[in-house]
Amino acid sequence: DIQMTQSPSSLSASVGNRVTITCRASQSISTYLSWYQQRPGKAPNLLIYAASSLQSGVPSRFSGSGSGTDFTLTISSLQPEDFATYYCQQSYSTPYSFGQGTMLEIK
Amino acid sequence: QVQLQESGPGLVKPSGTLSLTCAVSGGSISSSNWWTWVRQPPGKGLEWIGEIHYSGSTNYNPSLKSRVTISGDKAKNQFSLKLNSVTAADTAVYYCARVGGYRSFDIWGQGTMVTVSS
């Protein structure tokens, strides 16, 4: 099974800041990597698929990069609605697996 | 647009069977997509349970494979999850989702909380 490790587990930042979250796979997953945002009490929402493709309707301040085993999610200028938990997920092979999550909090 | 809605009992007794249904609207379960179940224990992360294709093919998480069955009902345009021999560790919010491009989960239901307790 492929293990996904996110860092950091939590992050404090201010509105307007640029933040980066990293995700590492235990083996190469090509670009079969997605990023999700989850607000409290809500279902996850797809932000990025194929490592760097922006899902329709998602603001352009979100971007993704990487291939193989190392990936990043960047938010260029934090907005109040961006404070949430973020998960990466590999879909290269089953069982599909998620990172443990990164909680983004307001500083 | 496609929408998903989970339904089922919110309380299941230990050793019993958890049964949930995901109704698909605005699209057909018989499209080329896969359809999947994910769960999230309270305060914890996301766990993939398994998936089904409109053809009936399935894939399951080995950690649950001996207890889980995912099936589809084309006539009702829905798919279902059954998890046997449940324990308190199966208490979670259960989500259904559509598998989209690059096998991302692009549309999610709102989720349904299932508690395992006597």
Coordinates of N, CA and C in Angstrom, one line a residue:
Chain A
D1 N 0.8 -1.2 0.0 CA 0.0 0.0 0.0 C 0.9 1.3 0.0
I2 N 0.4 2.3 -0.6 CA 1.1 3.6 -0.7 C 0.7 4.5 0.5
Q3 N 1.8 4.9 1.2 CA 1.5 5.8 2.3 C 1.7 7.3 1.9
M4 N 0.9 8.1 2.3 CA 0.9 9.6 2.0 C 1.2 10.3 3.3
T5 N 2.3 11.2 3.3 CA 2.7 11.9 4.4 C 2.6 13.4 4.1
Q6 N 1.8 14.2 4.9 CA 1.7 15.6 4.7 C 2.5 16.3 5.7
S7 N 3.0 17.5 5.4 CA 3.7 18.4 6.3 C 3.4 19.8 6.0
P8 N 3.2 20.7 7.0 CA 3.1 20.3 8.4 C 1.7 19.8 8.7
S9 N 1.5 19.3 9.9 CA 0.2 18.8 10.3 C -0.7 20.0 10.7
S10 N -0.1 21.1 11.1 CA -0.9 22.3 11.3 C 0.0 23.5 11.0
L11 N -0.7 24.6 10.7 CA 0.0 25.8 10.2 C -0.9 27.0 10.6
S12 N -0.2 28.0 11.1 CA -0.9 29.3 11.4 C -0.4 30.3 10.4
A13 N -1.3 31.1 9.9 CA -0.9 32.1 8.9 C -2.0 33.2 8.9
S14 N -1.6 34.3 8.3 CA -2.5 35.5 8.3 C -3.1 35.7 6.9
V15 N -4.2 36.4 6.9 CA -4.8 36.7 5.6 C -3.8 37.5 4.7
G16 N -3.7 37.1 3.5 CA -2.8 37.7 2.6 C -1.5 36.9 2.4
N17 N -1.2 36.0 3.4 CA 0.1 35.3 3.3 C 0.0 34.3 2.2
R18 N 1.2 33.9 1.8 CA 1.4 32.7 0.9 C 1.8 31.5 1.7
V19 N 1.1 30.4 1.5 CA 1.4 29.2 2.2 C 1.6 28.0 1.3
T20 N 2.5 27.1 1.8 CA 2.7 25.9 1.0 C 2.6 24.7 1.9
I21 N 1.9 23.7 1.4 CA 1.7 22.4 2.1 C 2.4 21.3 1.2
T22 N 3.1 20.4 1.9 CA 3.8 19.4 1.1 C 3.2 18.0 1.4
C23 N 3.3 17.2 0.4 CA 2.8 15.8 0.5 C 3.8 14.9 -0.2
R24 N 4.2 13.8 0.5 CA 5.2 12.9 0.0 C 4.5 11.5 0.0
A25 N 4.7 10.8 -1.2 CA 4.2 9.4 -1.3 C 5.4 8.4 -1.0
S26 N 5.0 7.3 -0.5 CA 6.0 6.3 -0.2 C 6.6 5.6 -1.4
Q27 N 6.0 5.8 -2.6 CA 6.5 5.3 -3.8 C 6.0 6.2 -4.9
S28 N 6.6 6.1 -6.1 CA 6.2 7.0 -7.2 C 4.7 6.8 -7.6
I29 N 4.0 7.9 -7.7 CA 2.6 7.9 -8.1 C 2.4 8.7 -9.3
S30 N 3.4 9.0 -10.1 CA 3.3 9.8 -11.3 C 2.7 11.1 -10.9
T31 N 1.6 11.5 -11.5 CA 0.9 12.7 -11.1 C -0.6 12.4 -10.7
Y32 N -0.8 11.1 -10.2 CA -2.1 10.8 -9.7 C -2.3 11.3 -8.2
L33 N -2.3 12.6 -8.1 CA -2.4 13.2 -6.8 C -3.4 14.3 -6.8
S34 N -4.3 14.3 -5.9 CA -5.3 15.3 -5.7 C -5.2 16.0 -4.4
W35 N -5.7 17.2 -4.3 CA -5.8 18.0 -3.1 C -7.3 18.3 -2.8
Y36 N -7.6 18.2 -1.5 CA -9.0 18.6 -1.1 C -8.9 19.5 0.0
Q37 N -10.0 20.4 0.1 CA -10.2 21.3 1.2 C -11.4 20.8 2.0
Q38 N -11.3 20.8 3.3 CA -12.5 20.4 4.1 C -12.7 21.4 5.2
R39 N -13.9 22.0 5.2 CA -14.3 22.9 6.3 C -15.0 22.1 7.3
P40 N -15.0 22.6 8.6 CA -15.7 21.8 9.7 C -17.1 21.5 9.3
G41 N -17.4 20.2 9.5 CA -18.8 19.8 9.3 C -19.2 19.6 7.9
K42 N -18.3 19.8 7.0 CA -18.6 19.7 5.5 C -17.8 18.6 4.9
A43 N -18.3 18.2 3.7 CA -17.6 17.2 2.9 C -16.4 17.8 2.3
P44 N -15.4 17.0 2.0 CA -14.2 17.5 1.3 C -14.6 18.1 -0.1
N45 N -13.8 19.0 -0.5 CA -14.0 19.6 -1.8 C -12.7 19.6 -2.7
L46 N -12.9 19.0 -3.9 CA -11.7 18.9 -4.7 C -11.2 20.2 -5.2
L47 N -9.9 20.4 -5.0 CA -9.2 21.7 -5.4 C -8.3 21.4 -6.7
I48 N -7.5 20.4 -6.6 CA -6.5 20.1 -7.6 C -6.5 18.6 -7.9
Y49 N -6.4 18.3 -9.2 CA -6.3 16.9 -9.6 C -5.1 16.8 -10.6
A50 N -4.7 15.6 -10.8 CA -3.5 15.3 -11.7 C -2.3 16.2 -11.2
A51 N -2.2 16.4 -9.9 CA -1.1 17.1 -9.3 C -1.1 18.6 -9.5
S52 N -1.6 19.1 -10.7 CA -1.5 20.5 -11.0 C -2.7 21.1 -11.7
S53 N -3.7 20.3 -12.0 CA -4.8 20.8 -12.7 C -5.9 21.4 -11.7
L54 N -6.3 22.6 -12.0 CA -7.2 23.3 -11.1 C -8.6 22.8 -11.4
Q55 N -9.4 22.4 -10.4 CA -10.7 21.9 -10.6 C -11.6 23.1 -11.0
S56 N -12.6 22.9 -11.8 CA -13.5 24.0 -12.3 C -14.1 24.7 -11.1
G57 N -14.1 26.0 -11.1 CA -14.7 26.8 -10.0 C -13.8 27.1 -8.8
V58 N -12.6 26.5 -8.8 CA -11.7 26.8 -7.7 C -10.9 28.0 -8.0
P59 N -10.8 28.9 -7.0 CA -10.0 30.2 -7.3 C -8.6 29.9 -7.7
S60 N -8.1 30.8 -8.5 CA -6.7 30.6 -9.1 C -5.6 30.8 -8.1
R61 N -5.9 31.3 -6.9 CA -4.9 31.4 -5.9 C -4.4 30.1 -5.4
F62 N -5.1 29.0 -5.7 CA -4.7 27.7 -5.4 C -3.9 27.1 -6.6
S63 N -2.8 26.5 -6.3 CA -2.0 25.8 -7.3 C -1.3 24.6 -6.8
G64 N -1.0 23.6 -7.6 CA -0.4 22.4 -7.2 C 0.8 22.1 -8.1
S65 N 1.8 21.4 -7.6 CA 2.9 21.0 -8.4 C 3.5 19.7 -7.9
G66 N 4.4 19.1 -8.7 CA 5.1 17.9 -8.3 C 4.8 16.7 -9.2
S67 N 5.6 15.7 -9.1 CA 5.4 14.4 -9.7 C 6.3 13.4 -9.1
G68 N 5.9 12.2 -9.3 CA 6.7 11.1 -8.6 C 6.3 10.9 -7.2
T69 N 7.1 11.4 -6.3 CA 6.8 11.2 -4.8 C 6.6 12.5 -4.1
D70 N 7.0 13.7 -4.6 CA 6.9 14.9 -3.9 C 6.0 15.9 -4.5
F71 N 5.1 16.5 -3.7 CA 4.0 17.4 -4.3 C 3.8 18.5 -3.3
T72 N 3.3 19.6 -3.9 CA 3.0 20.8 -3.0 C 1.7 21.4 -3.5
L73 N 1.0 22.0 -2.5 CA -0.2 22.8 -2.7 C 0.2 24.2 -2.2
T74 N 0.0 25.2 -3.0 CA 0.3 26.5 -2.6 C -1.0 27.4 -2.7
I75 N -1.1 28.2 -1.7 CA -2.2 29.2 -1.7 C -1.5 30.6 -1.8
S76 N -1.7 31.3 -2.8 CA -0.8 32.5 -3.1 C -1.1 33.6 -2.2
S77 N -2.4 33.8 -1.8 CA -2.8 34.9 -0.9 C -4.0 34.5 -0.1
L78 N -3.7 34.1 1.1 CA -4.8 33.5 1.9 C -6.0 34.5 2.1
Q79 N -7.2 33.9 1.9 CA -8.4 34.6 2.2 C -9.1 34.0 3.4
P80 N -10.0 34.7 4.1 CA -10.6 34.2 5.3 C -11.3 32.8 5.1
E81 N -11.8 32.6 3.9 CA -12.5 31.3 3.7 C -11.6 30.1 3.5
D82 N -10.3 30.4 3.4 CA -9.3 29.3 3.1 C -8.9 28.6 4.4
F83 N -9.3 29.1 5.6 CA -8.8 28.5 6.8 C -9.7 27.2 7.0
A84 N -9.0 26.1 6.8 CA -9.7 24.8 6.8 C -8.6 23.7 6.9
T85 N -9.0 22.4 6.7 CA -8.1 21.3 6.7 C -7.9 20.9 5.2
Y86 N -6.7 20.6 4.9 CA -6.3 20.2 3.5 C -5.8 18.8 3.5
Y87 N -6.2 18.0 2.5 CA -5.8 16.6 2.4 C -5.2 16.4 1.0
C88 N -4.1 15.6 0.9 CA -3.7 15.1 -0.4 C -4.2 13.6 -0.5
Q89 N -4.3 13.1 -1.7 CA -4.8 11.8 -1.9 C -4.1 11.2 -3.2
Q90 N -3.6 10.0 -3.1 CA -3.1 9.3 -4.3 C -4.2 8.4 -4.9
S91 N -4.2 8.4 -6.2 CA -5.1 7.5 -6.9 C -4.4 6.7 -8.0
Y92 N -3.1 6.5 -7.7 CA -2.2 5.7 -8.6 C -2.6 4.3 -8.6
S93 N -2.9 3.8 -7.4 CA -3.2 2.4 -7.2 C -4.1 2.2 -6.0
T94 N -5.0 1.2 -6.0 CA -5.8 0.9 -4.9 C -5.0 0.1 -3.9
P95 N -5.2 0.2 -2.6 CA -6.2 1.1 -2.0 C -5.8 2.6 -2.0
Y96 N -6.7 3.4 -2.6 CA -6.4 4.8 -2.6 C -6.2 5.3 -1.2
S97 N -5.3 6.3 -1.0 CA -5.0 6.7 0.4 C -4.8 8.2 0.5
F98 N -5.1 8.7 1.6 CA -5.0 10.1 1.9 C -3.9 10.5 2.9
G99 N -3.4 11.7 2.8 CA -2.5 12.2 3.8 C -3.3 12.4 5.1
Q100 N -2.6 12.7 6.2 CA -3.2 12.8 7.5 C -3.9 14.1 7.7
G101 N -3.7 15.0 6.7 CA -4.3 16.3 6.8 C -3.4 17.4 7.4
T102 N -3.7 18.6 6.9 CA -3.0 19.8 7.4 C -4.0 20.9 7.8
M103 N -4.1 21.2 9.0 CA -5.0 22.2 9.5 C -4.4 23.6 9.4
L104 N -5.1 24.4 8.6 CA -4.6 25.8 8.4 C -5.5 26.7 9.3
E105 N -4.8 27.4 10.2 CA -5.5 28.2 11.2 C -5.1 29.7 11.0
I106 N -5.9 30.5 11.5 CA -5.7 32.0 11.5 C -4.7 32.4 12.6
K107 N -3.7 33.1 12.2 CA -2.7 33.6 13.2 C -3.3 34.9 13.8
Chain B
Q1 N -26.6 19.7 -12.4 CA -25.3 19.0 -12.3 C -25.5 17.8 -11.4
V2 N -24.5 16.9 -11.4 CA -24.6 15.7 -10.6 C -24.6 16.0 -9.1
Q3 N -25.5 15.4 -8.4 CA -25.5 15.5 -6.9 C -25.7 14.1 -6.3
L4 N -25.1 13.9 -5.1 CA -25.1 12.7 -4.4 C -25.7 12.9 -3.0
Q5 N -26.5 11.9 -2.6 CA -27.1 12.0 -1.3 C -27.1 10.7 -0.6
E6 N -26.4 10.6 0.6 CA -26.3 9.4 1.4 C -27.6 9.3 2.2
S7 N -28.0 8.0 2.5 CA -29.1 7.8 3.4 C -28.9 6.4 4.1
G8 N -29.4 6.3 5.3 CA -29.3 5.1 6.0 C -29.4 5.3 7.5
P9 N -29.5 4.2 8.3 CA -29.6 4.4 9.8 C -28.4 5.1 10.4
G10 N -28.7 5.9 11.3 CA -27.6 6.7 12.0 C -27.0 5.9 13.2
L11 N -27.7 4.8 13.6 CA -27.3 4.0 14.7 C -27.3 2.6 14.4
V12 N -26.2 1.9 14.6 CA -26.1 0.4 14.3 C -25.5 -0.3 15.6
K13 N -26.1 -1.4 15.9 CA -25.6 -2.1 17.1 C -24.3 -2.9 16.8
P14 N -23.4 -3.0 17.8 CA -22.2 -3.8 17.6 C -22.5 -5.2 17.1
S15 N -21.7 -5.7 16.2 CA -21.8 -6.9 15.5 C -22.8 -6.9 14.4
G16 N -23.6 -5.8 14.2 CA -24.6 -5.7 13.2 C -24.0 -5.3 11.9
T17 N -24.9 -5.0 10.9 CA -24.5 -4.6 9.6 C -24.9 -3.1 9.3
L18 N -23.9 -2.4 8.9 CA -24.1 -1.0 8.5 C -24.5 -1.0 7.0
S19 N -25.6 -0.4 6.7 CA -26.1 -0.3 5.3 C -26.5 1.1 4.9
L20 N -25.8 1.6 3.9 CA -26.0 3.0 3.4 C -26.3 3.0 1.9
T21 N -27.0 3.9 1.4 CA -27.3 4.1 0.0 C -26.9 5.5 -0.4
C22 N -26.4 5.6 -1.6 CA -26.1 6.9 -2.2 C -26.9 7.1 -3.5
A23 N -27.8 8.0 -3.4 CA -28.7 8.3 -4.6 C -28.0 9.4 -5.5
V24 N -28.0 9.1 -6.7 CA -27.3 9.9 -7.7 C -28.4 10.7 -8.5
S25 N -28.3 12.0 -8.6 CA -29.3 12.8 -9.3 C -28.5 13.7 -10.3
G26 N -29.2 14.1 -11.4 CA -28.5 14.9 -12.4 C -27.6 14.2 -13.3
G27 N -27.5 12.9 -13.2 CA -26.6 12.1 -14.0 C -26.9 10.6 -13.8
S28 N -26.3 9.8 -14.6 CA -26.6 8.4 -14.5 C -25.4 7.6 -13.9
I29 N -25.8 6.6 -13.0 CA -24.8 5.8 -12.4 C -24.2 4.9 -13.5
S30 N -24.9 4.8 -14.6 CA -24.4 3.9 -15.7 C -23.4 4.7 -16.7
S31 N -23.0 5.8 -16.3 CA -22.0 6.5 -17.1 C -20.7 5.8 -16.9
S32 N -19.6 6.3 -17.5 CA -18.3 5.6 -17.5 C -17.6 5.7 -16.1
N33 N -18.2 6.5 -15.2 CA -17.5 6.7 -14.0 C -17.5 5.6 -13.0
W34 N -16.5 5.6 -12.1 CA -16.5 4.8 -10.9 C -17.2 5.6 -9.8
W35 N -17.7 4.9 -8.8 CA -18.4 5.6 -7.7 C -17.8 5.0 -6.4
T36 N -17.6 5.8 -5.4 CA -16.8 5.4 -4.3 C -17.4 5.8 -2.9
W37 N -16.9 5.1 -1.9 CA -17.2 5.4 -0.5 C -16.0 5.7 0.3
V38 N -16.1 6.8 1.1 CA -15.0 7.2 2.0 C -15.6 7.5 3.4
R39 N -14.8 7.2 4.4 CA -15.3 7.5 5.8 C -14.3 8.3 6.6
Q40 N -14.8 8.9 7.6 CA -14.0 9.8 8.5 C -14.5 9.7 9.9
P41 N -13.7 9.0 10.8 CA -14.1 8.9 12.2 C -14.0 10.3 12.8
P42 N -14.8 10.5 13.9 CA -14.8 11.8 14.5 C -13.4 12.4 14.8
G43 N -13.1 13.5 14.3 CA -11.8 14.2 14.6 C -10.6 13.6 13.9
K44 N -10.9 12.7 13.0 CA -9.7 12.0 12.3 C -9.8 12.3 10.8
G45 N -8.8 11.6 10.1 CA -8.7 11.8 8.7 C -9.6 10.9 7.8
L46 N -9.4 10.9 6.6 CA -10.2 10.3 5.6 C -9.7 8.9 5.3
E47 N -10.6 7.9 5.1 CA -10.2 6.5 4.8 C -11.0 6.1 3.6
W48 N -10.4 5.6 2.6 CA -11.0 5.1 1.4 C -11.6 3.7 1.7
I49 N -12.8 3.4 1.4 CA -13.5 2.1 1.7 C -13.5 1.2 0.4
G50 N -13.9 1.8 -0.7 CA -14.0 1.0 -1.9 C -14.7 1.7 -3.0
E51 N -14.8 1.1 -4.2 CA -15.5 1.7 -5.3 C -16.2 0.7 -6.2
I52 N -17.1 1.2 -7.0 CA -17.8 0.3 -8.0 C -17.9 1.0 -9.3
H53 N -17.8 0.3 -10.4 CA -18.0 0.7 -11.7 C -19.4 0.4 -12.2
Y54 N -19.9 1.1 -13.2 CA -21.3 0.8 -13.6 C -21.4 -0.6 -14.2
S55 N -20.3 -1.2 -14.6 CA -20.3 -2.6 -15.1 C -20.4 -3.6 -14.0
G56 N -20.3 -3.1 -12.7 CA -20.3 -4.0 -11.6 C -19.0 -4.4 -11.0
S57 N -17.9 -4.0 -11.6 CA -16.6 -4.2 -11.0 C -16.4 -3.4 -9.8
T58 N -15.7 -4.1 -8.8 CA -15.5 -3.4 -7.5 C -14.0 -3.5 -7.1
N59 N -13.6 -2.6 -6.3 CA -12.3 -2.6 -5.6 C -12.5 -2.2 -4.2
Y60 N -11.9 -2.9 -3.3 CA -12.1 -2.6 -1.8 C -10.7 -2.4 -1.1
N61 N -10.8 -1.6 0.0 CA -9.6 -1.5 0.8 C -9.4 -2.8 1.5
P62 N -8.2 -3.4 1.4 CA -7.9 -4.7 2.0 C -8.2 -4.6 3.5
S63 N -8.0 -3.5 4.2 CA -8.3 -3.4 5.6 C -9.7 -3.7 6.0
L64 N -10.6 -3.6 5.0 CA -12.1 -3.8 5.2 C -12.7 -4.9 4.4
K65 N -11.8 -5.4 3.4 CA -12.4 -6.2 2.4 C -13.2 -7.4 2.8
S66 N -12.9 -8.0 3.9 CA -13.6 -9.2 4.4 C -15.0 -8.8 4.9
R67 N -15.2 -7.5 5.2 CA -16.5 -7.1 5.8 C -17.4 -6.2 4.9
V68 N -16.8 -5.8 3.7 CA -17.5 -4.8 3.0 C -18.0 -5.3 1.6
T69 N -19.2 -4.8 1.2 CA -19.8 -5.0 -0.1 C -20.3 -3.8 -0.6
I70 N -19.9 -3.4 -1.9 CA -20.5 -2.2 -2.6 C -21.3 -2.8 -3.8
S71 N -22.5 -2.3 -4.0 CA -23.3 -2.8 -5.1 C -24.0 -1.6 -5.7
G72 N -24.5 -1.8 -7.0 CA -25.1 -0.7 -7.7 C -26.5 -1.1 -8.1
D73 N -27.4 -0.2 -8.2 CA -28.8 -0.4 -8.7 C -29.1 0.6 -9.8
K74 N -28.9 0.1 -11.1 CA -29.1 1.0 -12.2 C -30.5 1.5 -12.3
A75 N -31.5 0.7 -12.0 CA -32.9 1.1 -12.1 C -33.2 2.3 -11.1
K76 N -32.6 2.2 -9.9 CA -32.9 3.3 -9.0 C -31.8 4.4 -9.0
N77 N -30.8 4.2 -9.9 CA -29.7 5.2 -10.0 C -29.0 5.5 -8.7
Q78 N -28.6 4.4 -8.0 CA -28.0 4.5 -6.7 C -27.0 3.4 -6.5
F79 N -26.1 3.6 -5.6 CA -25.2 2.5 -5.2 C -25.2 2.4 -3.7
S80 N -24.7 1.3 -3.2 CA -24.9 1.0 -1.7 C -23.6 0.5 -1.1
L81 N -23.6 0.6 0.2 CA -22.5 0.1 1.0 C -23.0 -0.8 2.1
K82 N -22.5 -1.9 2.3 CA -22.8 -2.8 3.4 C -21.5 -3.1 4.1
L83 N -21.5 -3.0 5.4 CA -20.3 -3.3 6.2 C -20.8 -4.2 7.4
N84 N -20.2 -5.4 7.4 CA -20.7 -6.4 8.4 C -19.8 -6.3 9.7
S85 N -20.4 -7.0 10.7 CA -19.6 -7.2 12.0 C -19.0 -5.9 12.5
V86 N -19.8 -4.8 12.6 CA -19.3 -3.5 12.9 C -19.0 -3.5 14.4
T87 N -18.0 -2.6 14.7 CA -17.6 -2.3 16.1 C -17.6 -0.8 16.2
A88 N -17.3 -0.3 17.4 CA -17.2 1.1 17.7 C -16.2 1.8 16.8
A89 N -15.2 1.1 16.3 CA -14.2 1.6 15.4 C -14.8 2.0 14.1
D90 N -15.9 1.5 13.8 CA -16.6 1.9 12.5 C -17.5 3.1 12.6
T91 N -17.5 3.7 13.8 CA -18.3 5.0 13.9 C -17.6 6.1 13.1
A92 N -18.3 6.7 12.3 CA -17.7 7.7 11.4 C -18.8 8.4 10.6
V93 N -18.3 9.5 9.9 CA -19.2 10.1 8.8 C -18.8 9.3 7.6
Y94 N -19.8 8.8 6.9 CA -19.6 8.1 5.6 C -20.0 9.0 4.5
Y95 N -19.1 9.1 3.5 CA -19.3 9.9 2.3 C -19.4 9.0 1.1
C96 N -20.3 9.3 0.1 CA -20.2 8.7 -1.2 C -19.6 9.8 -2.1
A97 N -19.0 9.4 -3.2 CA -18.4 10.4 -4.1 C -18.3 9.8 -5.5
R98 N -18.2 10.7 -6.5 CA -18.0 10.3 -7.9 C -16.5 10.3 -8.2
V99 N -16.0 9.3 -8.9 CA -14.6 9.3 -9.3 C -14.5 10.0 -10.6
G100 N -13.7 11.0 -10.7 CA -13.6 11.8 -11.9 C -12.2 11.7 -12.6
G101 N -11.8 12.7 -13.2 CA -10.5 12.7 -13.9 C -9.3 12.4 -13.1
Y102 N -8.4 11.6 -13.6 CA -7.3 11.1 -12.9 C -7.7 10.5 -11.5
R103 N -8.9 9.9 -11.6 CA -9.4 9.2 -10.4 C -9.5 10.1 -9.2
S104 N -9.7 11.4 -9.4 CA -10.0 12.2 -8.2 C -11.4 12.1 -7.9
F105 N -11.8 12.5 -6.7 CA -13.1 12.4 -6.2 C -13.7 13.8 -6.4
D106 N -14.5 14.0 -7.5 CA -14.8 15.3 -7.9 C -16.2 15.8 -7.4
I107 N -17.0 14.9 -7.0 CA -18.3 15.3 -6.5 C -18.6 14.4 -5.3
W108 N -19.0 15.0 -4.2 CA -19.2 14.3 -2.9 C -20.6 14.6 -2.4
G109 N -21.1 13.6 -1.7 CA -22.4 13.8 -1.0 C -22.1 14.6 0.3
Q110 N -23.1 14.9 1.0 CA -22.9 15.7 2.2 C -22.4 14.9 3.4
G111 N -22.5 13.6 3.3 CA -22.0 12.7 4.4 C -23.1 12.4 5.3
T112 N -23.0 11.2 5.9 CA -24.0 10.8 7.0 C -23.2 10.2 8.1
M113 N -23.6 10.6 9.3 CA -22.9 10.1 10.5 C -23.5 8.7 10.9
V114 N -22.7 7.7 11.1 CA -23.2 6.5 11.6 C -22.4 6.1 12.9
T115 N -23.2 5.9 14.0 CA -22.7 5.5 15.3 C -22.9 4.1 15.6
V116 N -21.9 3.4 16.0 CA -22.0 2.0 16.4 C -22.1 1.9 17.9
S117 N -23.2 1.6 18.4 CA -23.4 1.6 19.9 C -24.6 0.7 20.2
S118 N -24.6 0.1 21.4 CA -25.7 -0.7 21.8 C -26.7 0.2 22.6

